[in-house]
Amino acid sequence: IVNNGVQLSKSFLSINEGQVALLSQSDSFFSMLTPRETMEIATFLQLDIDKKEREVVIDQTLDKLGLRHVSLRRIGSPIIGDNGGNIGTSAGSLSGGERRRLSVALELVTDPMVFLADEPTTGLDSSQAQKVFNIIAQTARERNIPCICSIHQPRASIWKELDSFILLAPGGKMIYIGPRKDAVSYFASLGYKCPPATTTAEFFIDLVTIDTEDEKQALADNSRIDYLAEAFRKRQGNSLVPNDYKPPREKKSNNALRRLLNRPFHTRLIVLLRRSLRQNLRDISVNSLRAIASVGLAVLFSELFSGVKGGKSIAKSVADRTALLSFGVINMSMLALMKTLNLFGREKPVVAREQMRRQYTSFEYI
């Protein structure tokens, strides 16, 4: 961090060391697992502590985020609508808000120094969005860590939870950065007063919105944004660092390589194998369809290659046996290949998140 040409500190935070918690827009899990099983795997792979301590961390996290009552319920998969968005979850599974809270729980098991959230309220109704944001804000204050979120059109109750905010205009122009409570008076001093019947968050968003359908209005909007950006630049000067800046607290690194060495290869492999077995064996619908397809193909092959039934070694039966074995091997290979490709596609977001934290190697996953 450099302030007016003077280097204040030189610190690097690492995601794979557990120092940075990153909450993405989408919630990705193994759908057939329960929240407790998901937390058990995460704490085993991420934390270098014994089993009893891991259980304490899991129980405390589930209680804190209000997930204890659904800790043994399967997570389930979101239902995708025609427009590609999530329109709900499967019956008997976690709701959208519960899935979001579970994502927060997975990011908080490592006691991070910074919490980053990319649109944490996306896809949630106003009530669930309020609960999730309150949990994030409460956790940030209790652990005394900065929380940086990107939010679009926050409701008034969520807006009041913010300490500071950054207002960006199209093109990345900086319009404001600073305490939330000082923003209204700042823009009023520039000639933009917030109307009495308008929430401040909506007012600020309107200030940086460009009406692209009306050319004249677009020019006026661009002129307003340029004026606000220039006014903020003059006010802020060359420094974005407050005078009372203090370097970040030091924290003992949870070295990823040390974790891999402390967890023997066979124990990580067993955990991943157990997770894969649970995910596949519990998927009754897919397994039932595959069994029905296998039986149907067996009946079809038995009728097509009826010459094999007699057991006589004639030329036709030899040819039928060769064809039957060939089609049988191709059928079994294609069924296994299609299932594997489908699994890779569904598990990729989860595996990418876990490998970003260096919880296991690609060889162990495969």
XYZ file of N, CA, C and O in Angstrom, residues 45-141:
388
model
N -10.025 -31.317 5.178
C -9.059 -30.970 4.143
C -8.411 -29.602 4.366
O -7.303 -29.360 3.903
N -9.100 -28.720 5.099
C -8.620 -27.338 5.214
C -7.922 -27.045 6.535
O -7.022 -26.214 6.574
N -8.344 -27.702 7.615
C -7.815 -27.380 8.943
C -6.881 -28.470 9.438
O -7.163 -29.666 9.301
N -5.783 -28.056 10.042
C -4.798 -28.995 10.579
C -5.056 -29.198 12.073
O -4.239 -28.824 12.918
N -6.235 -29.766 12.401
C -6.624 -30.032 13.792
C -7.189 -31.438 13.878
O -7.498 -32.070 12.855
N -7.343 -31.943 15.117
C -7.836 -33.309 15.280
C -9.356 -33.365 15.128
O -10.033 -32.349 14.949
N -9.910 -34.574 15.213
C -11.327 -34.801 14.928
C -12.237 -34.085 15.920
O -13.259 -33.499 15.530
N -11.900 -34.118 17.206
C -12.749 -33.468 18.210
C -12.818 -31.964 17.988
O -13.892 -31.359 18.101
N -11.679 -31.371 17.684
C -11.677 -29.929 17.418
C -12.462 -29.593 16.163
O -13.152 -28.561 16.093
N -12.388 -30.471 15.154
C -13.170 -30.241 13.943
C -14.672 -30.302 14.229
O -15.451 -29.508 13.682
N -15.084 -31.226 15.065
C -16.501 -31.331 15.421
C -16.980 -30.069 16.135
O -18.104 -29.596 15.904
N -16.140 -29.520 16.986
C -16.510 -28.279 17.691
C -16.675 -27.140 16.696
O -17.642 -26.366 16.763
N -15.739 -27.028 15.745
C -15.830 -25.974 14.727
C -17.094 -26.129 13.894
O -17.802 -25.147 13.605
N -17.413 -27.363 13.519
C -18.610 -27.614 12.699
C -19.871 -27.241 13.453
O -20.758 -26.553 12.923
N -19.979 -27.684 14.715
C -21.180 -27.391 15.509
C -21.338 -25.888 15.725
O -22.455 -25.350 15.606
N -20.261 -25.213 16.033
C -20.346 -23.767 16.260
C -20.750 -23.029 14.984
O -21.574 -22.099 15.031
N -20.197 -23.445 13.854
C -20.516 -22.776 12.594
C -21.959 -23.025 12.182
O -22.661 -22.100 11.740
N -22.430 -24.262 12.328
C -23.808 -24.571 11.970
C -24.795 -23.823 12.866
O -25.830 -23.333 12.395
N -24.475 -23.726 14.159
C -25.347 -22.975 15.074
C -25.349 -21.494 14.741
O -26.399 -20.835 14.766
N -24.185 -20.953 14.437
C -24.068 -19.526 14.157
C -24.874 -19.132 12.925
O -25.507 -18.066 12.888
N -24.883 -20.003 11.910
C -25.553 -19.691 10.652
C -26.961 -20.278 10.569
O -27.590 -20.228 9.504
N -27.447 -20.845 11.659
C -28.816 -21.352 11.678
C -29.043 -22.551 10.781
O -30.114 -22.687 10.170
N -28.065 -23.452 10.713
C -28.173 -24.621 9.851
C -28.233 -25.931 10.628
O -28.229 -27.001 10.011
N -28.290 -25.864 11.945
C -28.281 -27.098 12.734
C -29.516 -27.960 12.438
O -29.424 -29.191 12.337
N -30.687 -27.336 12.246
C -31.919 -28.104 12.045
C -31.982 -28.772 10.664
O -32.810 -29.661 10.446
N -31.120 -28.355 9.735
C -31.103 -28.985 8.413
C -29.752 -29.647 8.143
O -29.430 -29.948 6.991
N -28.990 -29.891 9.189
C -27.626 -30.404 9.009
C -27.611 -31.828 8.452
O -26.602 -32.247 7.873
N -28.711 -32.588 8.610
C -28.780 -33.961 8.116
C -29.673 -34.090 6.890
O -30.003 -35.194 6.470
N -30.088 -32.974 6.325
C -30.912 -32.982 5.113
C -30.007 -32.865 3.900
O -29.013 -32.135 3.912
N -30.350 -33.586 2.837
C -29.541 -33.517 1.625
C -29.623 -32.121 1.007
O -30.677 -31.491 1.009
N -28.499 -31.684 0.465
C -28.424 -30.327 -0.073
C -29.321 -30.175 -1.288
O -30.060 -29.197 -1.428
N -29.303 -31.128 -2.204
C -30.140 -31.060 -3.388
C -29.552 -30.153 -4.459
O -28.514 -29.511 -4.284
N -30.252 -30.104 -5.585
C -29.804 -29.306 -6.726
C -30.817 -28.215 -7.030
O -32.023 -28.427 -6.877
N -30.340 -27.047 -7.477
C -31.278 -25.989 -7.869
C -31.999 -26.341 -9.154
O -31.465 -27.064 -10.007
N -33.226 -25.843 -9.303
C -34.012 -26.055 -10.511
C -33.753 -24.890 -11.457
O -33.931 -23.728 -11.086
N -33.324 -25.192 -12.669
C -32.977 -24.175 -13.662
C -34.202 -23.853 -14.504
O -34.857 -24.746 -15.046
N -34.530 -22.555 -14.624
C -35.662 -22.121 -15.422
C -35.315 -21.994 -16.890
O -34.186 -22.266 -17.331
N -36.303 -21.562 -17.688
C -36.101 -21.429 -19.131
C -35.076 -20.364 -19.478
O -34.402 -20.435 -20.508
N -34.957 -19.343 -18.621
C -34.003 -18.261 -18.889
C -32.614 -18.551 -18.347
O -31.742 -17.691 -18.388
N -32.412 -19.767 -17.808
C -31.101 -20.135 -17.293
C -30.879 -19.813 -15.839
O -29.845 -20.164 -15.273
N -31.821 -19.148 -15.175
C -31.681 -18.798 -13.768
C -32.293 -19.842 -12.858
O -33.092 -20.692 -13.283
N -31.931 -19.776 -11.588
C -32.486 -20.693 -10.604
C -33.883 -20.233 -10.206
O -34.093 -19.083 -9.843
N -34.848 -21.167 -10.274
C -36.220 -20.841 -9.903
C -36.659 -21.593 -8.658
O -37.815 -21.515 -8.262
N -35.745 -22.302 -8.029
C -36.085 -23.036 -6.809
C -35.131 -24.189 -6.602
O -34.107 -24.309 -7.274
N -35.484 -25.060 -5.662
C -34.681 -26.242 -5.378
C -35.580 -27.460 -5.369
O -36.808 -27.359 -5.275
N -34.973 -28.638 -5.476
C -35.740 -29.868 -5.494
C -36.382 -30.122 -4.137
O -35.933 -29.626 -3.101
N -37.479 -30.895 -4.142
C -38.235 -31.165 -2.925
C -37.372 -31.904 -1.899
O -36.594 -32.795 -2.240
N -37.517 -31.539 -0.627
C -36.773 -32.188 0.444
C -35.332 -31.756 0.556
O -34.552 -32.386 1.279
N -34.938 -30.707 -0.147
C -33.550 -30.232 -0.107
C -33.497 -28.859 0.548
O -34.498 -28.336 1.024
N -32.301 -28.272 0.590
C -32.122 -26.960 1.204
C -32.731 -25.871 0.331
O -32.733 -25.967 -0.896
N -33.227 -24.830 0.977
C -33.744 -23.677 0.249
C -32.587 -22.821 -0.257
O -31.418 -23.062 0.076
N -32.913 -21.808 -1.071
C -31.870 -20.946 -1.602
C -31.108 -20.216 -0.518
O -29.880 -20.091 -0.574
N -31.821 -19.744 0.506
C -31.155 -19.057 1.611
C -30.275 -19.976 2.420
O -29.178 -19.590 2.864
N -30.724 -21.222 2.631
C -29.922 -22.183 3.384
C -28.678 -22.582 2.600
O -27.597 -22.758 3.183
N -28.798 -22.727 1.292
C -27.622 -23.030 0.467
C -26.614 -21.882 0.530
O -25.405 -22.105 0.596
N -27.136 -20.642 0.531
C -26.255 -19.482 0.592
C -25.523 -19.434 1.928
O -24.329 -19.128 1.989
N -26.237 -19.733 3.007
C -25.606 -19.733 4.329
C -24.572 -20.841 4.447
O -23.545 -20.685 5.116
N -24.822 -21.977 3.795
C -23.835 -23.052 3.801
C -22.578 -22.623 3.056
O -21.457 -22.966 3.474
N -22.731 -21.872 1.972
C -21.559 -21.347 1.265
C -20.753 -20.423 2.169
O -19.515 -20.461 2.176
N -21.455 -19.591 2.943
C -20.772 -18.708 3.892
C -20.039 -19.536 4.946
O -18.906 -19.227 5.323
N -20.683 -20.602 5.419
C -20.068 -21.458 6.446
C -18.767 -22.076 5.941
O -17.769 -22.149 6.675
N -18.747 -22.532 4.695
C -17.544 -23.147 4.141
C -16.396 -22.144 4.041
O -15.227 -22.522 4.160
N -16.728 -20.876 3.827
C -15.681 -19.866 3.702
C -15.157 -19.394 5.055
O -14.067 -18.824 5.133
N -15.926 -19.615 6.117
C -15.549 -19.080 7.425
C -14.853 -20.098 8.330
O -14.492 -19.767 9.450
N -14.688 -21.335 7.861
C -14.089 -22.356 8.726
C -12.607 -22.097 8.971
O -12.028 -22.624 9.920
N -11.969 -21.282 8.128
C -10.523 -21.087 8.241
C -10.140 -19.825 9.007
O -8.964 -19.508 9.080
N -11.103 -19.093 9.557
C -10.816 -17.835 10.252
C -10.061 -16.879 9.345
O -8.902 -16.530 9.601
N -10.676 -16.417 8.245
C -9.965 -15.580 7.281
C -9.702 -14.180 7.816
O -10.314 -13.726 8.784
N -8.808 -13.466 7.134
C -8.498 -12.084 7.475
C -9.344 -11.100 6.665
O -9.521 -9.959 7.057
N -9.824 -11.537 5.494
C -10.658 -10.706 4.628
C -11.771 -11.590 4.072
O -11.537 -12.747 3.708
N -12.979 -11.014 4.019
C -14.121 -11.742 3.469
C -14.604 -10.996 2.224
O -15.012 -9.836 2.304
N -14.541 -11.666 1.063
C -14.987 -11.087 -0.198
C -16.247 -11.813 -0.654
O -16.279 -13.049 -0.677
N -17.272 -11.048 -1.016
C -18.545 -11.636 -1.444
C -18.978 -10.997 -2.746
O -19.109 -9.772 -2.837
N -19.167 -11.824 -3.763
C -19.606 -11.347 -5.072
C -21.121 -11.492 -5.163
O -21.644 -12.589 -5.383
N -21.829 -10.397 -4.963
C -23.291 -10.362 -5.000
C -23.890 -11.466 -4.117
O -24.513 -12.408 -4.611
N -23.702 -11.383 -2.808
C -24.168 -12.456 -1.909
C -25.675 -12.620 -1.853
O -26.161 -13.652 -1.395
N -26.450 -11.637 -2.308
C -27.909 -11.725 -2.238
C -28.534 -12.116 -3.569
O -29.758 -12.099 -3.701
N -27.728 -12.480 -4.556
C -28.257 -12.830 -5.877
C -29.128 -14.083 -5.788
O -28.744 -15.088 -5.190
N -30.305 -14.043 -6.406
C -31.192 -15.192 -6.454
C -32.017 -15.423 -5.210
O -32.727 -16.430 -5.129
N -31.947 -14.532 -4.219
C -32.687 -14.699 -2.982
C -33.818 -13.681 -2.908
O -33.714 -12.582 -3.461
N -34.895 -14.050 -2.221
C -35.950 -13.078 -1.985
C -35.489 -12.086 -0.915
O -34.432 -12.239 -0.305
N -36.278 -11.045 -0.696
C -35.851 -9.967 0.201
C -35.603 -10.457 1.620
O -34.664 -10.020 2.286
N -36.431 -11.393 2.093
C -36.272 -11.896 3.458
C -34.995 -12.703 3.605
O -34.213 -12.499 4.551
N -34.754 -13.655 2.675
C -33.544 -14.467 2.736
C -32.299 -13.611 2.513
O -31.260 -13.838 3.137
N -32.394 -12.626 1.617
C -31.251 -11.741 1.384
C -30.889 -10.982 2.649
O -29.706 -10.806 2.971
N -31.901 -10.541 3.391
C -31.654 -9.828 4.640
C -30.956 -10.727 5.656
O -29.999 -10.311 6.326
N -31.414 -11.988 5.771
C -30.815 -12.918 6.728
C -29.356 -13.195 6.387
O -28.486 -13.180 7.263
N -29.096 -13.460 5.111
C -27.734 -13.778 4.693
C -26.804 -12.594 4.930
O -25.694 -12.746 5.460
N -27.258 -11.408 4.580
C -26.398 -10.230 4.741
C -26.181 -9.919 6.216
O -25.083 -9.503 6.607
N -27.201 -10.100 7.045
C -27.027 -9.874 8.485
C -25.997 -10.824 9.068
O -25.199 -10.442 9.932
N -26.008 -12.069 8.594
C -25.036 -13.051 9.079
C -23.621 -12.651 8.677
O -22.677 -12.719 9.477
N -23.460 -12.205 7.441
C -22.138 -11.775 6.975
C -21.657 -10.568 7.776
O -20.499 -10.510 8.221
N -22.545 -9.591 7.978
C -22.162 -8.381 8.719
C -21.838 -8.703 10.170
O -20.854 -8.197 10.734
N -22.654 -9.562 10.800
C -22.417 -9.924 12.195
C -21.103 -10.675 12.353
O -20.330 -10.418 13.281
N -20.840 -11.602 11.424
C -19.596 -12.368 11.488
C -18.384 -11.469 11.303
O -17.366 -11.613 11.997
N -18.477 -10.511 10.386
C -17.359 -9.598 10.152
C -17.057 -8.769 11.387
O -15.891 -8.536 11.725
N -18.106 -8.331 12.091
C -17.889 -7.514 13.290
C -17.369 -8.359 14.449
O -16.509 -7.915 15.205
